[in-house]
Short mmCIF file of C-alpha atoms and ligand atoms in Angstrom, two decimals:
data_model
loop_
_atom_site.label_atom_id
_atom_site.label_comp_id
_atom_site.label_asym_id
_atom_site.label_seq_id
_atom_site.Cartn_x
_atom_site.Cartn_y
_atom_site.Cartn_z
CA MET M 29 -0.13 0.02 0.06
CA GLU M 30 1.02 3.06 -0.76
CA ALA M 31 2.28 5.59 2.30
CA VAL M 32 -0.70 7.84 3.46
CA LYS M 33 1.67 11.10 3.19
CA PHE M 34 0.76 14.04 5.42
CA VAL M 35 -0.67 17.26 3.49
CA MET M 36 -1.72 20.44 4.05
CA ASN M 37 -4.55 22.52 3.00
CA ASN M 38 -6.19 25.88 4.92
CA GLN M 39 -3.63 27.82 3.01
CA GLU M 40 -5.62 29.03 0.49
CA PRO M 41 -7.81 31.90 1.62
CA ARG M 42 -11.69 31.75 -0.20
CA ASP M 43 -14.08 34.30 -0.85
CA PHE M 44 -16.96 34.80 2.08
CA SER M 45 -19.21 35.52 0.38
CA LEU M 46 -19.32 32.89 -2.76
CA LEU M 47 -20.38 30.30 0.59
CA ASP M 48 -23.78 28.90 0.79
CA GLN M 49 -26.26 30.74 2.36
CA GLU M 50 -26.79 28.69 5.13
CA THR M 51 -22.74 28.50 5.62
CA GLN M 52 -22.58 32.25 6.33
CA ALA M 53 -25.26 32.95 8.64
CA LEU M 54 -23.28 29.30 10.26
CA ALA M 55 -20.71 30.74 10.61
CA SER M 56 -22.03 34.54 11.66
CA ALA M 57 -23.82 32.32 14.81
CA VAL M 58 -20.27 31.37 15.54
CA CYS M 59 -18.77 34.22 15.82
CA GLY M 60 -21.21 35.74 18.04
CA HIS M 61 -23.60 37.79 14.67
CA LYS M 62 -27.30 37.90 15.60
CA VAL M 63 -28.18 35.87 12.49
CA THR M 64 -32.21 36.36 12.36
CA GLY M 65 -34.05 34.22 10.01
CA MET M 66 -31.79 30.60 10.80
CA ASN M 67 -32.15 27.41 11.26
CA VAL M 68 -33.60 26.62 14.69
CA HIS M 69 -30.78 22.93 14.44
CA LEU M 70 -27.88 25.12 12.82
CA ALA M 71 -28.01 27.83 15.93
CA HIS M 72 -27.66 24.62 18.01
CA LEU M 73 -24.47 23.97 16.34
CA ALA M 74 -23.48 28.07 16.15
CA LYS M 75 -24.34 27.36 19.84
CA ASN M 76 -22.02 24.28 19.95
CA LEU M 77 -18.77 24.75 17.79
CA ARG M 78 -18.97 28.48 19.74
CA LYS M 79 -17.79 26.83 23.26
CA SER M 80 -13.98 26.34 20.70
CA GLU M 81 -12.47 29.52 20.89
CA THR M 82 -9.50 27.57 18.35
CA ILE M 83 -12.55 27.66 16.13
CA VAL M 84 -14.17 30.85 17.03
CA TRP M 85 -11.10 32.01 15.59
CA ALA M 86 -10.41 29.97 12.09
CA THR M 87 -13.96 30.85 11.97
CA LYS M 88 -13.28 34.71 12.61
CA ARG M 89 -10.77 34.00 9.35
CA VAL M 90 -13.22 32.57 7.21
CA MET M 91 -15.17 35.53 6.93
CA LYS M 92 -12.56 37.84 6.50
CA SER M 93 -12.15 35.24 3.00
CA GLU M 94 -8.35 35.01 5.67
CA ALA M 95 -6.62 31.27 4.94
CA ILE M 96 -7.41 29.79 7.66
CA GLY M 97 -3.92 28.19 8.06
CA ILE M 98 -5.06 25.21 10.07
CA ASN M 99 -5.54 22.03 8.02
CA TRP M 100 -9.52 20.59 8.30
CA GLU M 101 -8.83 17.89 9.89
CA HIS M 102 -6.96 19.71 13.06
CA LEU M 103 -10.66 21.95 13.04
CA LEU M 104 -12.22 18.87 13.15
CA ASN M 105 -10.83 16.93 16.36
CA TYR M 106 -10.96 20.19 18.37
CA VAL M 107 -14.70 20.13 17.35
CA VAL M 108 -14.23 16.93 18.24
CA GLU M 109 -13.13 16.95 21.69
CA ASP M 110 -14.29 20.88 22.62
CA CYS M 111 -17.92 20.70 21.28
CA LEU M 112 -18.48 17.64 20.66
CA LYS M 113 -18.07 15.65 24.78
CA PRO M 114 -18.70 17.88 27.29
CA PHE M 115 -22.23 17.83 24.42
CA HIS M 116 -22.87 14.21 25.10
CA GLU M 117 -19.99 11.82 26.31
CA GLU M 118 -22.07 8.78 24.37
CA THR M 119 -21.55 10.28 20.60
CA TYR M 120 -17.48 11.53 21.50
CA TRP M 121 -17.41 7.77 21.74
CA HIS M 122 -19.43 6.46 18.97
CA LEU M 123 -16.99 8.54 16.70
CA LYS M 124 -13.72 7.01 18.30
CA ARG M 125 -15.11 3.79 17.79
CA MET M 126 -16.61 4.16 14.59
CA HIS M 127 -13.00 5.09 13.78
CA ARG M 128 -11.09 2.86 15.03
CA ILE M 129 -13.05 -0.21 13.70
CA MET M 130 -12.64 1.51 10.20
CA THR M 131 -8.29 1.43 11.53
CA GLU M 132 -8.73 -1.59 12.35
CA GLN M 133 -10.66 -3.42 8.79
CA PHE M 134 -7.79 -2.32 6.14
CA LYS M 135 -4.87 -3.24 8.63
CA LEU M 136 -7.06 -6.04 8.51
CA LEU M 137 -6.64 -5.91 4.26
CA GLU M 138 -3.48 -4.55 4.53
CA HIS M 139 -1.47 -7.86 3.30
CA GLN M 140 -5.56 -9.91 1.95
CA LYS M 141 -7.14 -9.41 -0.87
CA PRO M 142 -11.27 -8.47 0.78
CA GLU M 143 -12.10 -11.73 -1.55
CA GLN M 144 -9.17 -13.46 1.17
CA LEU M 145 -11.49 -13.15 3.66
CA ASP M 146 -14.45 -15.39 5.40
CA ASP M 147 -17.00 -14.43 3.79
CA PHE M 148 -18.94 -15.63 7.07
CA GLY M 149 -21.50 -17.80 4.49
CA CYS M 150 -22.47 -14.01 3.73
CA GLN M 151 -23.29 -14.18 0.00
CA ASP M 152 -24.16 -10.69 -0.88
CA PHE M 153 -19.98 -10.70 -0.10
CA ARG M 154 -18.71 -13.16 -2.30
CA THR M 155 -21.20 -11.50 -5.95
CA MET M 156 -20.45 -7.26 -4.75
CA GLU M 157 -17.51 -5.60 -6.98
CA HIS M 158 -15.29 -5.10 -4.13
CA PHE M 159 -13.46 -1.75 -5.50
CA GLU M 160 -9.85 -1.57 -4.77
CA LEU M 161 -9.06 1.62 -2.59
CA THR M 162 -6.24 3.53 -2.48
CA SER M 163 -5.16 5.02 1.00
CA SER M 164 -6.86 8.65 0.12
CA ASP M 165 -10.40 6.81 -0.13
CA GLN M 166 -9.32 4.40 3.37
CA GLN M 167 -7.99 7.13 4.33
CA ASN M 168 -11.60 9.44 3.79
CA LEU M 169 -12.70 7.16 4.89
CA LYS M 170 -12.10 6.74 9.13
CA TRP M 171 -11.78 10.30 8.59
CA ALA M 172 -15.26 10.23 7.87
CA ALA M 173 -15.56 7.57 10.78
CA ALA M 174 -14.31 10.50 13.33
CA PHE M 175 -16.39 13.19 12.20
CA HIS M 176 -19.66 11.54 10.52
CA ASP M 177 -22.22 12.63 13.63
CA LEU M 178 -20.49 15.73 14.68
CA GLY M 179 -24.61 17.49 13.41
CA ARG M 180 -25.44 16.03 16.24
CA MET M 181 -24.70 19.00 17.79
CA CYS M 182 -28.21 20.47 15.86
CA TYR M 183 -30.83 19.23 18.76
CA PRO M 184 -30.86 19.95 22.39
CA VAL M 185 -28.79 17.94 24.07
CA SER M 186 -31.48 15.88 25.23
CA PHE M 187 -32.73 15.65 22.20
CA TRP M 188 -30.46 12.71 22.02
CA ASN M 189 -31.51 10.59 25.09
CA THR M 190 -34.87 10.11 24.88
CA LYS M 191 -36.59 7.05 26.11
CA GLY M 192 -37.51 3.73 24.03
CA ALA M 193 -37.94 5.28 20.47
CA PHE M 194 -38.20 8.17 18.42
CA SER M 195 -41.82 10.26 18.60
CA LEU M 196 -42.29 10.39 14.01
CA LYS M 197 -42.03 14.32 14.73
CA GLN M 198 -38.70 13.45 16.28
CA ARG M 199 -37.38 11.37 13.00
CA LYS M 200 -38.45 13.86 10.79
CA GLN M 201 -36.24 16.37 13.04
CA LEU M 202 -33.19 13.20 13.10
CA ASP M 203 -32.81 14.75 9.55
CA PHE M 204 -30.44 17.58 9.85
CA HIS M 205 -27.78 15.75 11.70
CA ALA M 206 -26.57 14.43 8.61
CA ARG M 207 -28.14 17.35 6.57
CA ASN M 208 -26.43 20.07 8.83
CA PHE M 209 -22.00 18.37 7.91
CA TYR M 210 -22.73 19.78 4.57
CA PHE M 211 -22.70 24.05 6.03
CA LEU M 212 -19.36 22.88 8.74
CA GLY M 213 -17.72 21.50 6.18
CA GLU M 214 -18.19 23.76 3.58
CA MET M 215 -17.21 26.79 6.88
CA LEU M 216 -14.05 24.54 7.56
CA ASN M 217 -12.71 23.90 4.14
CA VAL M 218 -13.18 19.74 4.56
CA TYR M 219 -12.31 17.89 2.05
CA GLN M 220 -15.51 17.30 -0.58
CA GLU M 221 -16.09 12.97 0.28
CA VAL M 222 -15.30 13.25 3.20
CA ILE M 223 -18.69 16.21 3.45
CA ALA M 224 -20.52 14.11 1.22
CA LEU M 225 -19.98 10.65 2.92
CA SER M 226 -20.78 12.38 6.15
CA VAL M 227 -23.79 13.74 5.03
CA LEU M 228 -25.19 10.40 2.90
CA HIS M 229 -23.97 8.38 5.92
CA HIS M 230 -27.40 7.81 6.83
CA TRP M 231 -29.22 8.01 2.92
CA PRO M 232 -27.93 4.36 1.34
CA ASN M 233 -30.42 3.11 4.45
CA LYS M 234 -32.77 5.34 5.62
CA GLY M 235 -33.21 7.39 3.07
CA TYR M 236 -32.38 10.93 5.02
CA PRO M 237 -31.03 13.88 5.06
CA ASP M 238 -34.12 13.90 2.16
CA ASN M 239 -34.36 17.87 1.91
CA GLY M 240 -32.19 19.71 -1.04
CA ILE M 241 -28.59 18.45 -0.71
CA ILE M 242 -28.98 15.27 -2.18
CA ALA M 243 -28.84 16.89 -6.00
CA ARG M 244 -25.13 18.67 -4.61
CA LEU M 245 -24.18 16.08 -3.80
CA ARG M 246 -25.34 13.16 -7.06
CA PRO M 247 -22.26 13.14 -8.97
CA PHE M 248 -20.59 10.75 -6.18
CA LEU M 249 -24.05 8.99 -5.37
CA ASP M 250 -23.46 8.81 -9.55
CA GLN M 251 -20.24 6.16 -8.26
CA PRO M 252 -19.99 3.17 -7.83
CA LYS M 253 -16.58 2.77 -5.86
CA PHE M 254 -17.75 5.87 -4.17
CA GLN M 255 -21.09 4.11 -3.09
CA TYR M 256 -18.87 1.40 -2.16
CA THR M 257 -17.14 2.65 0.63
CA LEU M 258 -19.94 4.65 1.72
CA ASN M 259 -22.94 1.97 2.21
CA TRP M 260 -18.94 0.11 4.20
CA LEU M 261 -19.43 3.28 6.67
CA VAL M 262 -23.26 2.84 6.85
CA THR M 263 -22.70 -1.21 8.26
CA ASN M 264 -20.08 -0.40 10.24
CA ASP M 265 -22.16 2.98 11.32
CA VAL M 266 -25.69 0.70 11.81
CA TYR M 267 -23.71 -2.06 13.74
CA GLY M 268 -21.08 0.63 15.99
CA GLY M 269 -24.82 2.08 17.29
CA ALA M 270 -26.43 -1.57 18.08
CA THR M 271 -23.97 -2.44 19.07
CA ASP M 272 -22.77 1.07 20.92
CA ARG M 273 -23.39 1.03 25.39
CA ARG M 274 -26.25 4.29 25.64
CA SER M 275 -28.15 5.52 28.33
CA TYR M 276 -30.95 5.50 27.25
CA ARG M 277 -30.35 1.07 26.64
CA ASP M 278 -31.09 -1.12 29.71
CA HIS M 279 -28.06 -3.08 28.41
CA ALA M 280 -25.91 -3.30 25.87
CA TRP M 281 -26.48 -5.31 22.31
CA SER M 282 -24.69 -7.92 22.10
CA HIS M 283 -22.31 -8.56 18.69
CA GLU M 284 -25.11 -11.32 18.41
CA GLN M 285 -27.60 -10.43 18.70
CA VAL M 286 -27.05 -7.29 16.57
CA ILE M 287 -25.27 -9.32 13.52
CA ILE M 288 -28.52 -11.78 13.60
CA GLU M 289 -30.67 -9.74 13.73
CA THR M 290 -30.98 -6.26 13.92
CA MET M 291 -28.81 -6.33 10.26
CA PRO M 292 -30.73 -7.70 8.21
CA LYS M 293 -33.75 -5.39 9.31
CA GLU M 294 -31.85 -2.50 9.03
CA MET M 295 -29.10 -2.98 6.22
CA ALA M 296 -32.35 -4.42 3.68
CA ARG M 297 -31.74 -2.11 1.13
CA VAL M 298 -27.84 -2.05 1.23
CA GLY M 299 -27.93 -5.38 1.35
CA LEU M 300 -25.54 -7.02 3.65
CA GLY M 301 -21.53 -7.07 1.58
CA TRP M 302 -20.13 -5.38 3.99
CA VAL M 303 -21.17 -7.30 7.33
CA PRO M 304 -17.80 -9.75 6.88
CA PHE M 305 -15.65 -7.30 7.66
CA ILE M 306 -17.26 -6.36 11.33
CA GLN M 307 -17.31 -10.06 12.04
CA ALA M 308 -13.37 -10.45 11.06
CA LEU M 309 -12.96 -8.80 14.59
CA LYS M 310 -14.69 -10.71 15.62
CA GLN M 311 -12.12 -12.31 18.92
CA PRO M 312 -13.92 -15.51 20.96
CA GLY M 313 -15.87 -14.19 23.83
CA GLN M 314 -16.00 -10.43 22.63
CA GLY M 315 -17.54 -7.62 20.42
CA VAL M 316 -15.66 -5.79 18.15
CA VAL M 317 -13.63 -3.08 18.60
CA CYS M 318 -15.22 -3.45 22.28
CA PRO M 319 -17.09 -0.04 23.42
CA ALA M 320 -15.91 2.04 26.35
FE1 FE2 U 494 -25.92 9.70 12.60
FE1 FE2 U 495 -23.14 7.58 13.43
#
């Protein structure tokens, strides 16, 4: 595998007035300006982002059309540590675990092709096309695993601690945690592919966000290799979400229970072709990359 090179980004200034209107509104709110008529979910996100001095500093530079000078992935790490962790630790640990699962899967594939792995009796894994992923493809997936749920800060934290099933109204609002990554990503100049993977992380299995943002990401969705990577991310996410410890669950669901009962239901639209990548990490008597 080719070596991953460290690449500096965010060294070029961008014209703030050319950014999306909602990105401009988010940036203004992060910088403490009063923004009238702003989407309530974006306003929540801005309030959480203001907890990071680094992000406020970087956003002021964006608003002045100055180069930020700090790589976007470092900025998102500040968002994770300064904003997400105090907001909702369970989501924080979910993202950490997702990143580890993805990293472990790619380590496993360093010396063998997917076709050489055990299919665990999964027909989809045997018959589907497995794309060769470059180190950039893998890095983008690892970044998306580490950052895809930052939009969870678009709500009051009580939203995520709801006991039992979400109401219909709450389920409709879920759209925004995926959609609003687009504006956070544009503000900090995140790679387009990482934005697309993050915004679309519920699209293959649940069909959201379904509120006007998909048309912009269509060029990604039309690429078979992108679909392959997106479905991989979604499969890990469904598994991770189901096996994570969550305060609203009486007990953690077991690996076997999730593989046998949850995944076939949740992945009905996508197929189970990526599940063997999870099974390959399973240790006897344990789950996969145990939740914190
Ligand atoms: Fe999500
Ligand atoms: Fe997630």
